CSV table of C-alpha atoms in Angstrom, one decimal:
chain,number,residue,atom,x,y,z
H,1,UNK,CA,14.1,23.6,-32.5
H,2,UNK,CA,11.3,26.0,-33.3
H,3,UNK,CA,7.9,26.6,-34.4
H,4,UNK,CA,8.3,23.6,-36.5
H,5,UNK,CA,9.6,21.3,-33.8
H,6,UNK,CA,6.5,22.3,-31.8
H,7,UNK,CA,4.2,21.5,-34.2
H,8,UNK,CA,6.2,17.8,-34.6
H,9,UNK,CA,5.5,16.9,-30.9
H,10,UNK,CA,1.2,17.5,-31.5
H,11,UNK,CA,0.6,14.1,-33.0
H,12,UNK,CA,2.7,12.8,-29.7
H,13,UNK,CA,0.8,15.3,-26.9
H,14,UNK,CA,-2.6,13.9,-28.9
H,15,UNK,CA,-1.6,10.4,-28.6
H,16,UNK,CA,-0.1,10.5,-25.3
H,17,UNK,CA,-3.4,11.9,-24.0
H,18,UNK,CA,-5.7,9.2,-25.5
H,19,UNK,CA,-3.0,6.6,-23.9
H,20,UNK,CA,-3.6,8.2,-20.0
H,21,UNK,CA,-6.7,10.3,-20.2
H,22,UNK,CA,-5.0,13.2,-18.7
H,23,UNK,CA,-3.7,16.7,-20.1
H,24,UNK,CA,0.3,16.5,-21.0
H,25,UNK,CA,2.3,19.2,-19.1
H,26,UNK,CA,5.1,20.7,-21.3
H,27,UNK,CA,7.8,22.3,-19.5
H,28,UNK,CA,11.8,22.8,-19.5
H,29,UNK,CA,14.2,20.9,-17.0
H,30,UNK,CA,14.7,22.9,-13.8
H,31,UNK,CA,17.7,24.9,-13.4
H,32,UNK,CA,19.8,25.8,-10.1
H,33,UNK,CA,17.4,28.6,-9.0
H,34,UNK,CA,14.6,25.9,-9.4
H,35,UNK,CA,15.6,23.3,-7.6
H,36,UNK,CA,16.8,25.3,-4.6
H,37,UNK,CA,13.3,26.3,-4.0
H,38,UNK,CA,11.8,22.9,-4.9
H,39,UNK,CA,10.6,23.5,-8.0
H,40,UNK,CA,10.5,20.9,-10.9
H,41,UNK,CA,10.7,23.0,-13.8
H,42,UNK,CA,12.2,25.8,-14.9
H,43,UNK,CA,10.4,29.0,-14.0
H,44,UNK,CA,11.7,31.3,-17.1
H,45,UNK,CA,10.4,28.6,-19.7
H,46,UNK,CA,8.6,29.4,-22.7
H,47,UNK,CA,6.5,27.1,-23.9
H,48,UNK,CA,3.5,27.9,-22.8
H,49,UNK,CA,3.6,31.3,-24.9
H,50,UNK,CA,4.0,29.0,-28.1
H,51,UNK,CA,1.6,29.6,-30.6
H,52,UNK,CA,1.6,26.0,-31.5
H,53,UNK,CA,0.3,25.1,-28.5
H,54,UNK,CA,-2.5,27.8,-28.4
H,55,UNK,CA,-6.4,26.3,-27.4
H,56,UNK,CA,-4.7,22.5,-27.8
H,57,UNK,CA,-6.9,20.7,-25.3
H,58,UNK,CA,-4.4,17.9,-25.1
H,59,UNK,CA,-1.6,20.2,-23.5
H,60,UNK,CA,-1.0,22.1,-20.3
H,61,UNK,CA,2.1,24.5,-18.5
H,62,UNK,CA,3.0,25.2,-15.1
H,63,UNK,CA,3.4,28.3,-13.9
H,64,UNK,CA,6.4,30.4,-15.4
H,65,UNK,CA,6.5,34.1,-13.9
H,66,UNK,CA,10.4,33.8,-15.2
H,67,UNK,CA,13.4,34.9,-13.0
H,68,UNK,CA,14.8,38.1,-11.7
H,69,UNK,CA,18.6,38.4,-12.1
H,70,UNK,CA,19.6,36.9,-9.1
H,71,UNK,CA,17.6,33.5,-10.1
H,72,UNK,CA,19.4,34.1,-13.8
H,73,UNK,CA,23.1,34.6,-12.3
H,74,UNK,CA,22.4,31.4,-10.2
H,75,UNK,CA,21.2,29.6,-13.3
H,76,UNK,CA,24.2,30.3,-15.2
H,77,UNK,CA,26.5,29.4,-12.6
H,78,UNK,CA,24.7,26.4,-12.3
H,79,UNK,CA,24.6,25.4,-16.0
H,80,UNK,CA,28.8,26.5,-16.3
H,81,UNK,CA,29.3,24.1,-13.3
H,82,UNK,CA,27.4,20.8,-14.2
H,83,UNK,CA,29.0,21.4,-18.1
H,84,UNK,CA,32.2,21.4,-16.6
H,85,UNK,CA,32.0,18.6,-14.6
H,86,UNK,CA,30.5,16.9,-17.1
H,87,UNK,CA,27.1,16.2,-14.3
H,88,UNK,CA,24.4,17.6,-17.4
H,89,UNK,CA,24.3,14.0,-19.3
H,90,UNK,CA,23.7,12.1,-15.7
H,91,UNK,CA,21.2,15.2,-14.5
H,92,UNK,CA,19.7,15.0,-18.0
H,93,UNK,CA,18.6,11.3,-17.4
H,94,UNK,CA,17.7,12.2,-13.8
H,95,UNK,CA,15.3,13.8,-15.2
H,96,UNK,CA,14.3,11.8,-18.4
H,97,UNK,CA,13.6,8.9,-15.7
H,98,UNK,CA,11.0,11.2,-13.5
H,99,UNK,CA,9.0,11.5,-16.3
H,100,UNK,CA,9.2,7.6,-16.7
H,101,UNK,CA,8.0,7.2,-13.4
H,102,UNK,CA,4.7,10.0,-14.1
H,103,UNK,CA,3.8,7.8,-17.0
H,104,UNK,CA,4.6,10.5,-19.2
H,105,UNK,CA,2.3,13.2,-18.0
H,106,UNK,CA,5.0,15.5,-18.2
H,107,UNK,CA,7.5,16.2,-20.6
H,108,UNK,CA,11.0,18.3,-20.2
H,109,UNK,CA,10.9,19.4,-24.1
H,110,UNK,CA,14.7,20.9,-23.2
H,111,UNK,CA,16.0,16.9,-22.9
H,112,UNK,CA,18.0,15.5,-25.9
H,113,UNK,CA,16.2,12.2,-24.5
H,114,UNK,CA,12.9,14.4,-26.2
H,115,UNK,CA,14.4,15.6,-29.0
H,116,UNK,CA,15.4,14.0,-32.2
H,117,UNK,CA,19.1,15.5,-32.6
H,118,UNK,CA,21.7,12.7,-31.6
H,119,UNK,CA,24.8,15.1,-31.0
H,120,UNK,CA,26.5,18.1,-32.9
H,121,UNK,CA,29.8,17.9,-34.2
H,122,UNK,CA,31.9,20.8,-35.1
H,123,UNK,CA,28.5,22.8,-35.3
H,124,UNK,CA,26.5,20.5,-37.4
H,125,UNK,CA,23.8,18.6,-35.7
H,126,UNK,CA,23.7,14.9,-35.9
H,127,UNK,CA,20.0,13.7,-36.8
H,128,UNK,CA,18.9,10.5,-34.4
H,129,UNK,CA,17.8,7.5,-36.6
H,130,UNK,CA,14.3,5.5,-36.3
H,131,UNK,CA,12.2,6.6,-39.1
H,132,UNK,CA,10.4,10.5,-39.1
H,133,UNK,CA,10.8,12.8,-36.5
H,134,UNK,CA,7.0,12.2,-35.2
H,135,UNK,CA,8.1,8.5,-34.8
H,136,UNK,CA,11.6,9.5,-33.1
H,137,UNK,CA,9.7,11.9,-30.8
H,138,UNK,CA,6.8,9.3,-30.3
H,139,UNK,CA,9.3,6.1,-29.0
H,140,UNK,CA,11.0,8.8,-26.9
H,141,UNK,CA,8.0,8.5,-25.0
H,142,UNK,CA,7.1,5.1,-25.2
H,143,UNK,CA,4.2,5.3,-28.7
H,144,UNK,CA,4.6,3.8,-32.0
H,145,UNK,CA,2.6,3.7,-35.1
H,146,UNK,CA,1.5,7.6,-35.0
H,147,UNK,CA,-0.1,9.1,-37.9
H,148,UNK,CA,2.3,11.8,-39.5
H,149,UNK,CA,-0.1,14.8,-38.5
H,150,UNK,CA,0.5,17.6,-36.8
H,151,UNK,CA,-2.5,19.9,-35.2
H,152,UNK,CA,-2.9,23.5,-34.9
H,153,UNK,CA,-6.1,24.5,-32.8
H,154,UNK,CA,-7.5,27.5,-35.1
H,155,UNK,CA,-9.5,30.4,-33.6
H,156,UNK,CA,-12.7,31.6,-35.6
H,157,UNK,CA,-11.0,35.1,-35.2
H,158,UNK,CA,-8.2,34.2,-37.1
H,159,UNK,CA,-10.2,32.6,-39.6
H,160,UNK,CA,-12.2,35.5,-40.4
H,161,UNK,CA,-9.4,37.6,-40.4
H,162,UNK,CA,-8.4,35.6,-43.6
H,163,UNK,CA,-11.7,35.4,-44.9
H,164,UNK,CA,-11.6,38.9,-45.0
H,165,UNK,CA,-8.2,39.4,-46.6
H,166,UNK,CA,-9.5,37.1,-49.5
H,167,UNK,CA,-12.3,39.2,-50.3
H,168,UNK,CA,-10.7,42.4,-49.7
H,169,UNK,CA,-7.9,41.1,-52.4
H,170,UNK,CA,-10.4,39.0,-55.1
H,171,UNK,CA,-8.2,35.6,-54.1
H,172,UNK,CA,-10.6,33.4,-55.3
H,173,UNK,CA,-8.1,30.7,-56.5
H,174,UNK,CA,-4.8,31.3,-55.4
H,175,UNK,CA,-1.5,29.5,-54.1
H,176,UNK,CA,1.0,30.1,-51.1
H,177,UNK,CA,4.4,30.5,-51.5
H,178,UNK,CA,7.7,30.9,-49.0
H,179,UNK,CA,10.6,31.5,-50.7
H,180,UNK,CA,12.6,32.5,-47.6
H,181,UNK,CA,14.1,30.3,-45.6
H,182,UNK,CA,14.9,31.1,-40.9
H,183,UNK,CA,18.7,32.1,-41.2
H,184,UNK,CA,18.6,31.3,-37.4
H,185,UNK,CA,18.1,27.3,-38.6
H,186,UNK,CA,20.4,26.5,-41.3
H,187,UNK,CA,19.1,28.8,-44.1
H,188,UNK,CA,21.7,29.3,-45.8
H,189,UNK,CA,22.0,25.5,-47.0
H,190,UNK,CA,18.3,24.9,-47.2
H,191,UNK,CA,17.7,28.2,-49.5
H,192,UNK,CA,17.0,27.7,-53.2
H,193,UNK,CA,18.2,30.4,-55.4
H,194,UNK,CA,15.7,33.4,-55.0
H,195,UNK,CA,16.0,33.7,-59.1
H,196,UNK,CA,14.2,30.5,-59.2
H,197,UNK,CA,11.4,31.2,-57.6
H,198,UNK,CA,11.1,34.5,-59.0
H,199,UNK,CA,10.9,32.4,-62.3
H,200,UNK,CA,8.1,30.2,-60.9
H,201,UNK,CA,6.0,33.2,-60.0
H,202,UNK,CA,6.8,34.3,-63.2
H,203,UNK,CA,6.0,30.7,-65.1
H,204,UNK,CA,2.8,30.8,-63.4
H,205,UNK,CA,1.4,34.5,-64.2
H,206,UNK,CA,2.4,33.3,-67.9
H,207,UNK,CA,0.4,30.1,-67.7
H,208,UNK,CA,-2.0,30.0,-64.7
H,209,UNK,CA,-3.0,33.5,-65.0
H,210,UNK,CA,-6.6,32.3,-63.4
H,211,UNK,CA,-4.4,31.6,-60.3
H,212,UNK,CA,-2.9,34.4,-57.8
H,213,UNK,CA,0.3,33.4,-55.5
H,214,UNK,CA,0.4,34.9,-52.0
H,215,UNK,CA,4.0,35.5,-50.6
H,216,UNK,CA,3.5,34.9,-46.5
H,217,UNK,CA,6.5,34.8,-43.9
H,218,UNK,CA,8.0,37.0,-41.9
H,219,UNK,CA,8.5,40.9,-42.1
H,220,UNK,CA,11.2,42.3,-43.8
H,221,UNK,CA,11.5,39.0,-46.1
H,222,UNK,CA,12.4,39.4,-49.4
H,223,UNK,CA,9.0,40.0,-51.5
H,224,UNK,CA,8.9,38.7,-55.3
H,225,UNK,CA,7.6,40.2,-57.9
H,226,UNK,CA,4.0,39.6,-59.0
H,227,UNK,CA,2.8,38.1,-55.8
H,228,UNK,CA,-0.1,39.4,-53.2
H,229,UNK,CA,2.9,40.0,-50.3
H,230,UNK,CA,1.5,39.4,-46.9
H,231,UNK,CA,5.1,38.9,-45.3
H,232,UNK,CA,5.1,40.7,-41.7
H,233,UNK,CA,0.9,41.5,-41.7
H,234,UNK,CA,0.1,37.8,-40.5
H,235,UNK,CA,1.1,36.1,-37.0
H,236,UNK,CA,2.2,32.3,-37.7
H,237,UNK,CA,-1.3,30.9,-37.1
H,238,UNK,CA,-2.5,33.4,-39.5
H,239,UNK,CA,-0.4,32.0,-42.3
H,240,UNK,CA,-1.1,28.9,-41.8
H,241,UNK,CA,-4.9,29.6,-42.3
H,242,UNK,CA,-4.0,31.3,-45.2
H,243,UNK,CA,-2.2,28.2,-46.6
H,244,UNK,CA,-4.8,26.2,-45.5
H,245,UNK,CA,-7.3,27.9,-47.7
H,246,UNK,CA,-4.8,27.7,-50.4
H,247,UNK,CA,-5.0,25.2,-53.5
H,248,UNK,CA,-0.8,24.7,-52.8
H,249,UNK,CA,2.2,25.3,-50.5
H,250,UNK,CA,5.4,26.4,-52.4
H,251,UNK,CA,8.5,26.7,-49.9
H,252,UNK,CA,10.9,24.8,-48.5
H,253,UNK,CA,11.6,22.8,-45.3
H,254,UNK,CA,11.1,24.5,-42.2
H,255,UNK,CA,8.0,25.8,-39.8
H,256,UNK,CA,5.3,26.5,-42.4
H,257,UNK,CA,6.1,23.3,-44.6
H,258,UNK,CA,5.3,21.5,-41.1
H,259,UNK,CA,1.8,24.3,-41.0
H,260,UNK,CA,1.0,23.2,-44.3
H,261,UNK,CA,0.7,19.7,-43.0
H,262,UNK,CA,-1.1,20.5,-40.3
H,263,UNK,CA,-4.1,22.5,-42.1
H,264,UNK,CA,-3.9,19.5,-44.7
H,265,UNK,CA,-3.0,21.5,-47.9
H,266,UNK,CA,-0.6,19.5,-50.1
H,267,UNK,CA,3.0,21.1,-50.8
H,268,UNK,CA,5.5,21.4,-53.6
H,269,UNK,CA,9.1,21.6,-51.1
H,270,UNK,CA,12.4,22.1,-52.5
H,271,UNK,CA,15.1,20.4,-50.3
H,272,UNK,CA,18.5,20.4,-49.9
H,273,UNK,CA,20.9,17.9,-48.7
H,274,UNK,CA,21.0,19.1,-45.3
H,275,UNK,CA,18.2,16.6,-44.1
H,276,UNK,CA,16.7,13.6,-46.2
H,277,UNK,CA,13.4,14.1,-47.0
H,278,UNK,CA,11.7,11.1,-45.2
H,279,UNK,CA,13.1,12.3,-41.8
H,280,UNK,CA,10.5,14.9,-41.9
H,281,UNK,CA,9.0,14.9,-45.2
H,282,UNK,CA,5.0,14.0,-46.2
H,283,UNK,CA,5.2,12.1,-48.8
H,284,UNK,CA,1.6,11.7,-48.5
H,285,UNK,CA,0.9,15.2,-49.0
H,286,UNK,CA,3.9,16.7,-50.7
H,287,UNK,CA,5.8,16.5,-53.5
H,288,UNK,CA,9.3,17.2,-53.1
């Protein structure tokens, strides 16, 4: 689905490598142009450019040099035919059964058999049921019982890029705070009113005035008022070091409430009713 999605399957890749003692290869389900030169993947994929998957030592990608536009013309053909004839759901579980067979050493990410969206109907998607997503994505490869934490694999130059970024701004107690919500993945109906957290900010400067609140997500986002604004200056890893060495995550559902989890620092999330909370909640660490 996205960054957050990614970040969902670590606990899995982690697990799945304890299980078989080998590195987990992370790919997308060949296309046309792939299989007509006996390739097993798709060569245009991805994944392997993820920043969620960055120095995991669990994970590994094959070789994706992507496609010139002969390759991409065949593809599309190729998808427009199997839709048509209705092959994608039987070529789907062609696929899903290979990676039966290899144990799970490799994953097609691209597969609904992978994913944890049952079907979409007139443009909503239909959540699968079975608990949280980590334990839908988990049985989808044959694990139960996972812990509900996800992993991001930290470099010490992104550390100290925050490190400095504290000084440099006197952050010596301070909270993180997303107010904005990815319009590409249902924002509009997981949004809170931006008034509200405008009065939050303001709520704390009244009464925490000991505590600073750093605005982080993308560029061009909205900025409140009375925040240290780092929207647009830090990459996705970045911000979730900077929540990490936050006291709090403010925001709501969505990539860096799933980066909160995974750099341990509790969350206050504000959710909708697009998605019940325990699908992908952590109750453990947030409060919602």
């Amino acid at each position: 689905m996205g960054l957050g999605g990614d970040l969902l399957w670590t606990p899995v890749v982690r697990a799945l490598y304890a299980r078989n003692g080998k590195k987990v290869l992370l790919c997308d389900r060949p296309r046309l142009s792939d299989i007509l030169l006996g390739v097993h993947y798709d060569r245009a994929s991805k994944r392997h450019v993820s920043p969620i998957f960055q120095n995991n030592p669990f994970v590994e990608f094959p070789s994706c040099p992507g496609k010139g536009a002969v390759s991409k013309l065949m593809d599309r053909i190729g998808e427009a035919a199997i839709g048509f004839n209705r092959f994608k759901g039987q070529i789907e579980n062609l696929y899903y059964r290979r990676t039966q067979r290899e144990g799970f050493e490799s994953i097609y990410l691209d597969l609904p058999q992978h994913g944890y969206v049952s079907r979409i109907e007139q443009g909503r998607y239909i959540w699968k049921t079975g608990g949280h997503i980590i334990d839908i994505l988990a049985a989808s490869v044959g694990l139960n019982g996972l812990p509900h934490q996800c992993e991001l694999f930290l470099t010490p130059e992104e550390e100290n890029k925050i490190s400095d970024l504290i000084k440099q701004n006197n952050m010596s107690i301070f909270i993180t705070i997303e107010p904005n919500t990815n319009a590409d993945f249902f924002g509009d109906l997981r949004a809170w009113p931006f008034e509200k957290w405008q009065a939050v900010v303001d709520w704390l400067g009244k009464n925490r005035k000991g505590i600073c609140v750093v605005q982080v997500g993308v560029a061009g986002a909205r900025p409140l008022n009375g925040v240290i604004n780092f929207c647009g200056r830090l990459s996705f890893r970045e911000a979730a070091v900077m929540i990490g060495r936050s006291r709090l995550f403010l925001g709501t559902e969505g990539g860096l409430m799933h980066a909160a989890n995974a750099v341990k620092t509790r969350g206050l999330v504000v959710w909708s009713g697009l998605t019940d909370p325990s699908f992908a909640s952590y109750p453990e660490k947030d409060e919602i």
